XYZ file of C-alpha atoms in Angstrom:
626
model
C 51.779 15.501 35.864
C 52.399 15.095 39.802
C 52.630 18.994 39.863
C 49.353 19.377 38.095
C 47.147 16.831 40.080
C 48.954 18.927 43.124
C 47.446 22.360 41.705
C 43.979 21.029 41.038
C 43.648 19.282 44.509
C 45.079 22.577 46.162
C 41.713 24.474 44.542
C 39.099 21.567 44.569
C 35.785 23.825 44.089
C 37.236 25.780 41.566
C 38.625 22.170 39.654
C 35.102 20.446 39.964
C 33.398 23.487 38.914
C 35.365 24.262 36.206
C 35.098 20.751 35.045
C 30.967 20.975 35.416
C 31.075 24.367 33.572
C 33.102 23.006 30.780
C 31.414 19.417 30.653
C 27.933 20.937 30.417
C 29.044 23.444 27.639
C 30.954 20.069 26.290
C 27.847 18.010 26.055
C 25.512 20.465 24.886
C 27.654 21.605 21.935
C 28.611 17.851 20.955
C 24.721 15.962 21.155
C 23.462 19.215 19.219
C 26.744 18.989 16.642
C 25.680 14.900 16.486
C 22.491 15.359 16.296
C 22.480 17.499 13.254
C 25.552 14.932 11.660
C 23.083 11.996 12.281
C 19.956 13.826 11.111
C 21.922 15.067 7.905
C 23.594 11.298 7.301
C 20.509 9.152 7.917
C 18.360 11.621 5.419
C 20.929 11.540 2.625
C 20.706 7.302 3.517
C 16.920 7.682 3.377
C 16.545 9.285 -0.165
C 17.791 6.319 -1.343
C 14.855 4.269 -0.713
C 12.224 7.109 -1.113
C 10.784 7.777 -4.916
C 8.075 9.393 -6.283
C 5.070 7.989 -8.494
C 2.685 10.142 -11.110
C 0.363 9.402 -12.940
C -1.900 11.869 -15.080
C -6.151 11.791 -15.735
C -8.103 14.221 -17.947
C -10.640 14.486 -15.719
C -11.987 12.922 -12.525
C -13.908 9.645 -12.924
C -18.134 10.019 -13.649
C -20.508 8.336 -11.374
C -23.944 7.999 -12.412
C -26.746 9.273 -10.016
C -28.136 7.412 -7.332
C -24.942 4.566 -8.499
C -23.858 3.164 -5.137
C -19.418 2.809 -5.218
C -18.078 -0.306 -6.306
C -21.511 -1.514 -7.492
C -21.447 -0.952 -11.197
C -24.304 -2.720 -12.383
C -25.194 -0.014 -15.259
C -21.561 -1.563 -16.771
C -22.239 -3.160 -20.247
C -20.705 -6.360 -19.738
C -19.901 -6.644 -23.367
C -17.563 -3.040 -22.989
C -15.102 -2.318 -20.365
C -16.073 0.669 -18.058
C -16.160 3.697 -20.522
C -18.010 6.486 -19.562
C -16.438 6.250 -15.379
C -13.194 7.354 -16.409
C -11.651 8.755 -19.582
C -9.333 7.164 -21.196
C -5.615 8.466 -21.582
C -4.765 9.008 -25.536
C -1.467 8.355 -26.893
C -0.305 11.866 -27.379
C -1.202 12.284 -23.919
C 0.584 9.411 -22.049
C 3.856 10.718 -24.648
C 3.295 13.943 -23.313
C 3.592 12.761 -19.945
C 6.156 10.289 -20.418
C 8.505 13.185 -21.991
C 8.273 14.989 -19.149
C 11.908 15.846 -17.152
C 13.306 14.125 -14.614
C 11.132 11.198 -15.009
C 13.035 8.027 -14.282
C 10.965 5.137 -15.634
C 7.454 4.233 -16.701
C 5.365 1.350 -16.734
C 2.314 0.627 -18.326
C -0.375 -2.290 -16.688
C -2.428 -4.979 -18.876
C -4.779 -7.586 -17.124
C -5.916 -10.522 -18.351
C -7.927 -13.373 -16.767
C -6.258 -16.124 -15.528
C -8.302 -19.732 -14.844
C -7.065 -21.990 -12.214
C -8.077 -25.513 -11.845
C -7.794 -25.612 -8.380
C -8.534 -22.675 -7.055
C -11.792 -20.676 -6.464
C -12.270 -16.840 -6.732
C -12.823 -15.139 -3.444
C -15.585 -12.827 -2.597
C -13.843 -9.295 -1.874
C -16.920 -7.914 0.763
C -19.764 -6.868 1.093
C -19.174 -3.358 -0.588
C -18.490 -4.910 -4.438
C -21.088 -6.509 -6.275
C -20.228 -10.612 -6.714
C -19.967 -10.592 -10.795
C -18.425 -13.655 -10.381
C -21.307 -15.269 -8.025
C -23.468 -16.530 -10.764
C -24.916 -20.610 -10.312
C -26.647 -23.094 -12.761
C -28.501 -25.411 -10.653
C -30.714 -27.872 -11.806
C -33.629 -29.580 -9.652
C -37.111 -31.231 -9.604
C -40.236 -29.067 -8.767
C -42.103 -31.115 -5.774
C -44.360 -28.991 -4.410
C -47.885 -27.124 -5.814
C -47.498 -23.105 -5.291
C -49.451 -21.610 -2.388
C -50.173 -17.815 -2.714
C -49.108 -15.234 0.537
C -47.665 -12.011 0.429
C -44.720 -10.315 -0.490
C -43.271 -6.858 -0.851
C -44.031 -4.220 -3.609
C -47.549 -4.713 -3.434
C -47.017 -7.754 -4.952
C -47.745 -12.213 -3.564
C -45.027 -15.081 -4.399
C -45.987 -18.519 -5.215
C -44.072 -20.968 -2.784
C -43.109 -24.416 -4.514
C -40.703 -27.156 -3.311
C -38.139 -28.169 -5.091
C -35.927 -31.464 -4.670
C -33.149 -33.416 -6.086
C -30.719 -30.006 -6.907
C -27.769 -30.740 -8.837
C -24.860 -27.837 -9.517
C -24.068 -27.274 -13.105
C -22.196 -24.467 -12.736
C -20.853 -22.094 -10.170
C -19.428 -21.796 -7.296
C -21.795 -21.537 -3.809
C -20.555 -20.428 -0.678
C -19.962 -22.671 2.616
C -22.181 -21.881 5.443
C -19.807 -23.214 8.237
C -19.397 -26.991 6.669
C -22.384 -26.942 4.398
C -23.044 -25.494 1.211
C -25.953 -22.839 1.328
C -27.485 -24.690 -1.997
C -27.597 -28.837 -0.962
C -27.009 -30.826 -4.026
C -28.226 -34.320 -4.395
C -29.704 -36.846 -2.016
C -33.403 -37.302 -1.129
C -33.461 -34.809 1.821
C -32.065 -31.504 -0.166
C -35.760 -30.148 -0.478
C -36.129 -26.904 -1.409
C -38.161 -23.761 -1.265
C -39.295 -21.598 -4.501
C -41.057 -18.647 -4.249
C -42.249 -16.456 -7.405
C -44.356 -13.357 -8.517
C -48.004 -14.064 -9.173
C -47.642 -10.693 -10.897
C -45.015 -8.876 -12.904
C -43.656 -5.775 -11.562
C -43.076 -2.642 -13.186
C -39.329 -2.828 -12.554
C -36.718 -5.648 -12.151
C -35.923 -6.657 -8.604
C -34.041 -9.811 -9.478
C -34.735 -12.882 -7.664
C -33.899 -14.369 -4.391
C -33.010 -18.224 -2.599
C -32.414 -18.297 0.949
C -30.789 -20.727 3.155
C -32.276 -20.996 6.639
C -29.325 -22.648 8.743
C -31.666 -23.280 11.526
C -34.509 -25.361 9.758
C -31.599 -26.817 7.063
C -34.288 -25.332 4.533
C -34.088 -22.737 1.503
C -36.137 -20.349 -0.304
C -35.664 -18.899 -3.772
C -37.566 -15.385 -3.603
C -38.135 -14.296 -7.273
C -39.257 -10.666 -8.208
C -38.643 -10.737 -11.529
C -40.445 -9.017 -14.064
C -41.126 -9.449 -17.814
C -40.455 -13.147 -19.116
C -39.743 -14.317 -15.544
C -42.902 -12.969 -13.438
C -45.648 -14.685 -12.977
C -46.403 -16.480 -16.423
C -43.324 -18.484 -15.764
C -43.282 -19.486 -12.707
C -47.078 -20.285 -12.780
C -46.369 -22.943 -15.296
C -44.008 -25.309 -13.255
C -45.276 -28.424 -13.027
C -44.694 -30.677 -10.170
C -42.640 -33.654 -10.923
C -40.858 -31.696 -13.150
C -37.394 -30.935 -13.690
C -36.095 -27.576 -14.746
C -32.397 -25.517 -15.120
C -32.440 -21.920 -13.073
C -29.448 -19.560 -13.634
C -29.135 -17.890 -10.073
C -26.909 -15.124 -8.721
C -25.737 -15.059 -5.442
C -26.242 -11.272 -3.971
C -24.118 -10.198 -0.684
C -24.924 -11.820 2.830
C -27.757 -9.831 4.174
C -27.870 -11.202 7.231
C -25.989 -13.872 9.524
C -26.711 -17.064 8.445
C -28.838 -16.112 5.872
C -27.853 -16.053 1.902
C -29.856 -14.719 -1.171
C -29.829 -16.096 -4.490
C -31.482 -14.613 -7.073
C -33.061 -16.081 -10.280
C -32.284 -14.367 -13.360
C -28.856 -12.497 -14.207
C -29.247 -9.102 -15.485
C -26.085 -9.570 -17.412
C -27.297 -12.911 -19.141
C -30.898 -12.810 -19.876
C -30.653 -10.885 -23.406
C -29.159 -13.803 -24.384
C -29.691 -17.059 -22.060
C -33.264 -17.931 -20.164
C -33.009 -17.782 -16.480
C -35.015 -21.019 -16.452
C -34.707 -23.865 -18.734
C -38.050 -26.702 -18.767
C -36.213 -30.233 -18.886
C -39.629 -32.174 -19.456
C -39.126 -34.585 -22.086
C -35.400 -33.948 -22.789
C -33.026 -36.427 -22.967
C -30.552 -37.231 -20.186
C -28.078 -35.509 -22.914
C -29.535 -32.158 -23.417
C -27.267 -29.778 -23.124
C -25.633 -31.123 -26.276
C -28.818 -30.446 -28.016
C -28.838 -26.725 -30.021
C -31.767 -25.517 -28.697
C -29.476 -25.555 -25.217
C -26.719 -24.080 -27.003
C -27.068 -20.872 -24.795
C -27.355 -22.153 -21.814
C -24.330 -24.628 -22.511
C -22.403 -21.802 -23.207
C -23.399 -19.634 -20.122
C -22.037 -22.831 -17.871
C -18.589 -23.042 -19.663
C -18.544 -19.126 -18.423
C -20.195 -19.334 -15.616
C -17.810 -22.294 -14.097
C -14.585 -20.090 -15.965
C -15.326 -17.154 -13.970
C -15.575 -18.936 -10.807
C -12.364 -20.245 -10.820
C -11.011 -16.789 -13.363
C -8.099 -14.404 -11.224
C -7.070 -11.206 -12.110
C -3.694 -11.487 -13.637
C -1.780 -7.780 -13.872
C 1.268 -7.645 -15.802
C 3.722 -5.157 -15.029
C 7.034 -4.476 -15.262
C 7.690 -2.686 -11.926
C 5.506 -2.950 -9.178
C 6.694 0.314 -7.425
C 5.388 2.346 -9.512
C 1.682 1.135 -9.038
C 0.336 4.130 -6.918
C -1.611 2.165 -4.008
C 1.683 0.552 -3.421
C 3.276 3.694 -3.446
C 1.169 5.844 -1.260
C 0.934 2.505 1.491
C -3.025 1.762 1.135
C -0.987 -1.813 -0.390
C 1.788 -3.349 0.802
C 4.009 -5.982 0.608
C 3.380 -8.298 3.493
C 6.638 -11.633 2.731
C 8.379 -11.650 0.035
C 9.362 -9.099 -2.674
C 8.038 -7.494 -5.540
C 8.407 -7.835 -9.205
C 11.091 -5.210 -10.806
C 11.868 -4.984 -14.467
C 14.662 -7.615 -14.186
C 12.233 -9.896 -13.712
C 10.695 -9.335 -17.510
C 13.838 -9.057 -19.166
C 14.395 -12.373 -17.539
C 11.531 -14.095 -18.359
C 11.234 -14.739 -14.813
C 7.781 -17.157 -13.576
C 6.949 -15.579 -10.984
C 3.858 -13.847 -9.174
C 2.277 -12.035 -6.419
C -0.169 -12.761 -4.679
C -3.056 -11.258 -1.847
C -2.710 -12.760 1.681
C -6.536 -13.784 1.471
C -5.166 -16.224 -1.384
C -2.486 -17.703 0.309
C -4.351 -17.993 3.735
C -7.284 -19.466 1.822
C -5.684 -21.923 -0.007
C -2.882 -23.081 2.412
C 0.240 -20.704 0.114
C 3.113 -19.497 0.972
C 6.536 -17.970 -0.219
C 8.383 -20.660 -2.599
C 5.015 -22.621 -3.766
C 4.026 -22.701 -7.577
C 0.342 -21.925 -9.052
C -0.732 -22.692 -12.142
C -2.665 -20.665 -14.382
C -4.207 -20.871 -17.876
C -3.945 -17.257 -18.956
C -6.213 -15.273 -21.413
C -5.590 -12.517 -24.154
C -8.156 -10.392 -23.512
C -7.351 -7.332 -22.209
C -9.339 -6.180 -19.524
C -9.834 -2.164 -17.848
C -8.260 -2.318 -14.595
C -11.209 -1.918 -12.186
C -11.393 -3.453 -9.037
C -14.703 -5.747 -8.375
C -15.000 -6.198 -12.174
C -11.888 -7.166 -12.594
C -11.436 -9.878 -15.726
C -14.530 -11.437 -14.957
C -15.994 -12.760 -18.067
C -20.074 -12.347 -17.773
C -20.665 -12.362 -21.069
C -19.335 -13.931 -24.741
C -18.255 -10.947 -26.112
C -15.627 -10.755 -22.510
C -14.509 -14.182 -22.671
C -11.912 -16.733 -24.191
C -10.685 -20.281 -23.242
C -6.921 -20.033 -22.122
C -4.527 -19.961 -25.103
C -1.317 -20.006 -22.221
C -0.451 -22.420 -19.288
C 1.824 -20.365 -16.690
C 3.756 -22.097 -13.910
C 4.383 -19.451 -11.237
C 6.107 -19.592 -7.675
C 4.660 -17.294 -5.166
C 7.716 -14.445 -4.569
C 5.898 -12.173 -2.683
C 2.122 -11.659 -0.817
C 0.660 -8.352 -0.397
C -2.157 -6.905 1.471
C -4.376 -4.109 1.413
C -3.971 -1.523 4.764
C -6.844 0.490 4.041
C -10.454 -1.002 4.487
C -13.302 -1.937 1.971
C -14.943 0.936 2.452
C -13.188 3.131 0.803
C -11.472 1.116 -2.270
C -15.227 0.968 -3.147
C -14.480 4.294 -3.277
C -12.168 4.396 -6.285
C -12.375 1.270 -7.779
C -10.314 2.289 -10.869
C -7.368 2.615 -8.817
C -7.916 -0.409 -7.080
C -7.083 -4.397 -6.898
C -9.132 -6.925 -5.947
C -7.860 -9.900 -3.540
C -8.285 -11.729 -6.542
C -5.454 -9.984 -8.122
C -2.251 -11.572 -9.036
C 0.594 -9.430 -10.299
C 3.179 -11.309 -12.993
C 5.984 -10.129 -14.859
C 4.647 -7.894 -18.268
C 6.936 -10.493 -19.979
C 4.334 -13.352 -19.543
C 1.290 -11.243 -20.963
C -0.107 -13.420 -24.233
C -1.596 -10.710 -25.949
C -0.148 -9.616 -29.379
C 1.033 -6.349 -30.179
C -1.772 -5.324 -31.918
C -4.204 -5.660 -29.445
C -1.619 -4.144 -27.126
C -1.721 -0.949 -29.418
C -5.576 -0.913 -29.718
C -5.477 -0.612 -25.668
C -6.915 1.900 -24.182
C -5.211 2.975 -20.683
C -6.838 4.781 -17.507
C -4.705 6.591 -15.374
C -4.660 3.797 -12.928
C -2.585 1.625 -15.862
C 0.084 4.365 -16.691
C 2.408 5.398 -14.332
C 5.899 6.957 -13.869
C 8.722 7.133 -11.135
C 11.398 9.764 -10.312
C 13.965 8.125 -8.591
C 16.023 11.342 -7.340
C 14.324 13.140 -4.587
C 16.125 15.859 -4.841
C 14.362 16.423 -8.466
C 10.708 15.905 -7.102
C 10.200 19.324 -6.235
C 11.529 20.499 -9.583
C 9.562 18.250 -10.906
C 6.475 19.190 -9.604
C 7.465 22.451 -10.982
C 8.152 21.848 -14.680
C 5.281 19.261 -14.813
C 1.949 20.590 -13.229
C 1.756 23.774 -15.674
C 2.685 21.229 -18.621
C 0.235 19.136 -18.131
C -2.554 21.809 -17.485
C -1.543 23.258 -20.630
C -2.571 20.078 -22.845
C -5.658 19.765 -19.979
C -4.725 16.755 -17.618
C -4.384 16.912 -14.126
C -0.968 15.464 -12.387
C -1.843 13.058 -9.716
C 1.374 12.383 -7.758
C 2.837 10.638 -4.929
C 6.178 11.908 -3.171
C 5.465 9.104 -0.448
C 6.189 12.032 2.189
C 9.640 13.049 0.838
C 8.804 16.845 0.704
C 7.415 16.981 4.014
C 10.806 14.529 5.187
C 12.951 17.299 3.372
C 11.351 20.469 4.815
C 11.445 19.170 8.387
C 15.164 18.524 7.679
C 15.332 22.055 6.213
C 13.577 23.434 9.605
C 15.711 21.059 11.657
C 19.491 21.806 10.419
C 18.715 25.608 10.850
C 17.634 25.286 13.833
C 20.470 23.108 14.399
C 22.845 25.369 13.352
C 21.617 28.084 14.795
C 21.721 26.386 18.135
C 25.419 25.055 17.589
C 26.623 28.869 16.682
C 25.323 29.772 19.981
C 26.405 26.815 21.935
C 30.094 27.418 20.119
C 29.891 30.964 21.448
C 29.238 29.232 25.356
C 32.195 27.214 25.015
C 34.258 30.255 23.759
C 32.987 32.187 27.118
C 33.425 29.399 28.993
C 37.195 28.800 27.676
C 37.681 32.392 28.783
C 35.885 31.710 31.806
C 38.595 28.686 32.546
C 41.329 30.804 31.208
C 40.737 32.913 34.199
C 40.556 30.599 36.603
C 43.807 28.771 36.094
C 45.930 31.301 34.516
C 44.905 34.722 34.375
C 44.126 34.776 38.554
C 47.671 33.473 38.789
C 49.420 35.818 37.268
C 51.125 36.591 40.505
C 52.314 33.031 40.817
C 53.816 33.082 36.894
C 55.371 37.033 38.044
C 57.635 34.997 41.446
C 58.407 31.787 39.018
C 59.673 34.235 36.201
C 61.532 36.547 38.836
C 63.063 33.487 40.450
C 64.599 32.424 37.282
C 61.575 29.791 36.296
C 61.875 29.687 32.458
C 58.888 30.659 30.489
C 58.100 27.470 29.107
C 57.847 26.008 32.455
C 56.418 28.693 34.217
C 53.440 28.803 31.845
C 53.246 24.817 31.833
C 52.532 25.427 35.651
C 49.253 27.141 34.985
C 48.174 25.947 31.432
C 48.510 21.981 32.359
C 45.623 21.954 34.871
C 43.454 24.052 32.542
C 44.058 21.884 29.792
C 43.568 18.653 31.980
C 40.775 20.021 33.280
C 39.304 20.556 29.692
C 40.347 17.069 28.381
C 38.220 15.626 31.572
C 35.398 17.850 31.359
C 35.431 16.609 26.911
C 35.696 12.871 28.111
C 32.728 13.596 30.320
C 30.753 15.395 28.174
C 31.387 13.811 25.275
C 30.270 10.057 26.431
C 26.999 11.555 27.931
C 26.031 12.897 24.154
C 26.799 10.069 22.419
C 24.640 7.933 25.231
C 21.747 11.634 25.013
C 21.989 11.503 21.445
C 21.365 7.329 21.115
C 18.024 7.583 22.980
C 16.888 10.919 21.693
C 18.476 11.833 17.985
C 15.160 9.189 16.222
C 12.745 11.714 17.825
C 13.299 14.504 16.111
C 11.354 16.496 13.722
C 12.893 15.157 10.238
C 13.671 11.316 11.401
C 9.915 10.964 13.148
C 8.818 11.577 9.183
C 11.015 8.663 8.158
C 8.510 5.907 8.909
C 10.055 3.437 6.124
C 13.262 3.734 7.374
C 15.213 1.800 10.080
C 16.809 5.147 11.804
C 20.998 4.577 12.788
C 21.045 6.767 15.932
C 25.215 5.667 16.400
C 27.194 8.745 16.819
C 29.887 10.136 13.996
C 32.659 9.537 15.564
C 34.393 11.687 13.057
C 32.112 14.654 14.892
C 32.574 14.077 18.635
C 36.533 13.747 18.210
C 36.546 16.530 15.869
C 34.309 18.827 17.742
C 36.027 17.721 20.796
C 39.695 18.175 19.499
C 38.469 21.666 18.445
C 37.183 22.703 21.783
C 40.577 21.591 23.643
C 42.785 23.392 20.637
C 40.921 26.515 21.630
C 41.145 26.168 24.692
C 45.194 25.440 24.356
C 45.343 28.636 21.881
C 43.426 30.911 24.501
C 45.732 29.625 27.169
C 48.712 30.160 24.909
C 47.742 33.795 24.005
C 47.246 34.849 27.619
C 50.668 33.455 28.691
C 52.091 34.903 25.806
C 50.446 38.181 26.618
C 51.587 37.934 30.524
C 54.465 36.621 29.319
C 55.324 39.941 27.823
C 55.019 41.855 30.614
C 58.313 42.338 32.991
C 57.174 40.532 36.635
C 56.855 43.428 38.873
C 54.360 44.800 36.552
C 52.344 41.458 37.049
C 53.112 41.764 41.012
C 51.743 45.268 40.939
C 48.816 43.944 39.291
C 48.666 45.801 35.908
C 49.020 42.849 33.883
């Protein structure tokens, strides 16, 4: 060892650049060798968690002309949403379901589920409020006075006192309610045609925050023009069904009299003169006691979604929903019987929830088309039913939507609103013959395949299948095939790149070679002529090459793994790995294999040109024609 470290100090530019010629060739060839081992390990790790989700559709969903997204207000109350998508036969969703390399399916019911304690939510301004319809009884006070109003049309302004909610649920401006109820300084204003129009407008209340004062705007037509509201008395008490349309403006809200989706079978306004205090339990009010019992039930009525595995619902999926705390529901949680839900992050901020508290729900049988400002929203008698089943749930996970209201109204057959509450399928009430008579949309079927390495396949086998019976395959890899054919691009490159870098260290080996040995073969021709065994007098030149080499590995070597830490998550395949936590720790397996293999060749070069010189008598060496 003395005799080496004497060598190497006798020759100190050619040692230290020897060892920078080696140590660059070193590092390069190592971070690019653990780059590719960390790229190829943390993808393999990756397809673990990545899975694709399919569904199929006949065709694309119909919009009517002129129908403004997520405003459905041609929908037949009394009929779920036929006619915006088709519906998915059962040969079809077979057809589908038979498909290869599908791992699992799951099929989605909803239901409505009433809470006693908690209040539907407005989703926006986008989606029209089914669910904002009021009952409101009050006292006319006022005579009407005549002015204009739009359409060519005047309104009759009343006043109105003494309001009392019968139903419904009315939004808080600030600390107030936009409709006061009770006490002798809740007057009101009432405005109405003096004329009927030729179309329905629907009618309008306003709250003024400034003046603490309201107007109800009506512009209804037919049996609620003018006739109608010319014949309120003053001193008179009356029942108005109202619904409450979108904010229009700050501080201002509408409310209109009349509900399109009520008046072929309830009266928008009810005359109380000469009624006892006990009228609604008379039959002639048997229509309107019947539109409170919904109206109140659908203020207080959640979307309940029963599914089996939440990952294979495609907004969850393809990221527009996620899962803010918590976890999901899987199948284990069915075949456990497990009560549990989850739940939007409006719902738990609003009402003061987290992870680990219980909700209680009374949950219908009615099956409802998954559509997302609709939702299970009763309207109507033919779309609702008292609870027949109490559910105790704890809150196990709260999502959120990541993409805005804007566009979900866009497809609002794919979509949930933040009234929607997913439970395991093993709570759904329904029997199985109304679960056979149900009709599924795309958004209600899915599938998963579990194997990435079968998606593309897959996508193969399955697109001309399904074109052949005339669906369309709507799928979601969740960016595995881009994730794989960056990896694809990356290891060749990589390899290509570690070829080349192998051939540098080969050259640079040689390079070395010559250096310490093969420029001393005059110094190995005197130690062999002076009797120096072989063994020795090749020890004399190989040991400071191969020390050399083992410094220039230990140098090179620590800078890649220290390179590769920093640098290895930015490359083409890991950037694509966005839900996955990259492990940028070197293989150690790699660097002391890669290493060990550079220093072997090294020790076999240096072995093969003292064997060579070694074969050669000395003065031929001396004479220089080794």
């Amino acid at each position: 060892m003395a005799q080496t470290m004497k060598t190497l100090a006798r020759s100190p530019v050619r040692t230290i650049l020897s060892i920078v010629l080696l140590g660059v060739i070193a590092f390069t060839l190592l971070s690019q060798a653990e780059e590719y081992a960390i790229t190829r390990r943390e993808v393999a790790n990756a397809a673990a968690q990545y899975y694709g989700v399919g569904s199929v559709e006949d065709e694309p969903p119909y919009a009517p002309p002129g129908a403004r997204a997520g405003i459905p207000q041609h929908l037949a109350l009394d009929s779920t949403a036929i006619g915006w998508y088709v519906h998915l036969t059962q040969e079809q969703i077979d057809a589908a379901v038979n498909l290869p390399y599908i791992s699992s399916t799951d099929v989605r019911y909803m239901t409505a589920g009433i809470s006693d304690k908690y209040r539907r939510m407005d989703d926006g301004d986008y989606f029209y409020p089914f669910h904002m319809r009021c009952v409101v009884e009050a006292t006319v006070i006022s005579e009407g006075v005549h002015q204009p109003y739009g359409y060519s049309s005047f309104t009759s302004l009343f006043y109105v006192d003494d309001a009392r909610m019968l139903a419904g649920h009315v939004p808080q401006d600030g600390d107030k309610p936009t409709i006061e109820t009770g006490g002798k300084h809740s007057a009101h204003a009432l405005n109405g045609t003096t004329k009927s129009l030729s179309r329905p407008l629907g009618g309008s209340y306003r709250h003024d925050g400034e003046s603490n004062r309201a107007g109800w705007y009506t512009t209804i037509a037919g049996d609620y023009g003018a006739n109608h509201i010319s014949n309120l008395a003053v001193g008179n008490k009356y029942v108005f069904v109202l619904r409450v349309a979108p904010r229009i403006a700050p501080g201002e809200y509408f409310y209109h009299i009349g509900d399109m989706y009520s008046d072929s079978w309830c009266d928008a306004v009810w005359p109380l003169d000469g009624e006892p205090e006990n009228y609604l339990e008379l039959e002639k009010f048997s229509p309107l006691r019947e539109l409170i019992e919904i109206t109140d039930a659908d203020s207080r009525t959640f979307d309940m979604v029963y599914t089996e595995d939440m990952k294979s619902i495609m907004r969850f999926a393809d990221g527009r929903m996620e899962l803010l705390e918590g976890r999901m529901l899987t199948p284990e949680d069915s075949r456990n019987d497990v009560q549990a839900c989850v739940v939007s992050y409006e719902f738990a901020s609003e009402n003061g929830l987290g992870i680990g508290d219980t909700v209680t729900f009374g949950l219908g049988t009615v099956l409802f088309e998954q559509y997302l400002n609709l939702g299970a929203i009763a309207g109507t008698p033919a779309r609702y039913e008292p609870p027949q089943k109490e559910a105790e749930l704890e809150i196990v996970g709260i999502y959120i939507n990541t993409d805005g209201l804007a566009k979900r109204s866009k497809d609002p057959h794919w979509g949930y609103s933040i009234n929607a509450v997913f439970v395991p399928r093993s709570l759904l009430p329904a029997d199985e013959a109304a679960l056979g008579a149900h009709e599924f949309t795309p958004s209600e079927f899915s599938f998963r395949v579990d194997d990435v390495r079968d998606i593309q396949a897959f996508l193969d086998a399955a697109t001309p299948a399904m074109a052949d019976i005339g669906l369309s395959l709507v799928f979601y890899d969740r960016g595995w095939l881009a994730i794989e054919s960056g990896f694809e691009e990356s290891a060749w490159v990589s390899r290509v790149k570690i070829l080349l870098f192998s051939l540098a260290v080969a050259a640079a080996t040689v390079l070395a070679a010559y250096l310490f040995i093969g420029r001393r073969r005059k110094d190995y021709a005197i130690m062999r002529a002076l009797g120096t065994p072989k063994a020795k007098a090749g020890g004399a030149l190989a040991y400071p090459l191969i020390a050399v080499t083992v410094v220039s590995l230990l140098i090179g070597g620590t800078a890649s793994i220290l390179y590769t830490r920093h640098t290895v998550a930015r490359n083409n395949a890991l950037l694509l790995l966005e839900e996955y936590a990259v492990d940028a720790s070197a293989p150690m397996a790699v660097v002391i294999g890669a290493s060990l293999g550079q220093l072997l060749f090294t020790i076999a070069f240096a072995l093969a040109t003292l064997r060579r010189m070694g074969s050669r008598p000395p003065l031929s060496l001396l004479q220089g024609s080794a």
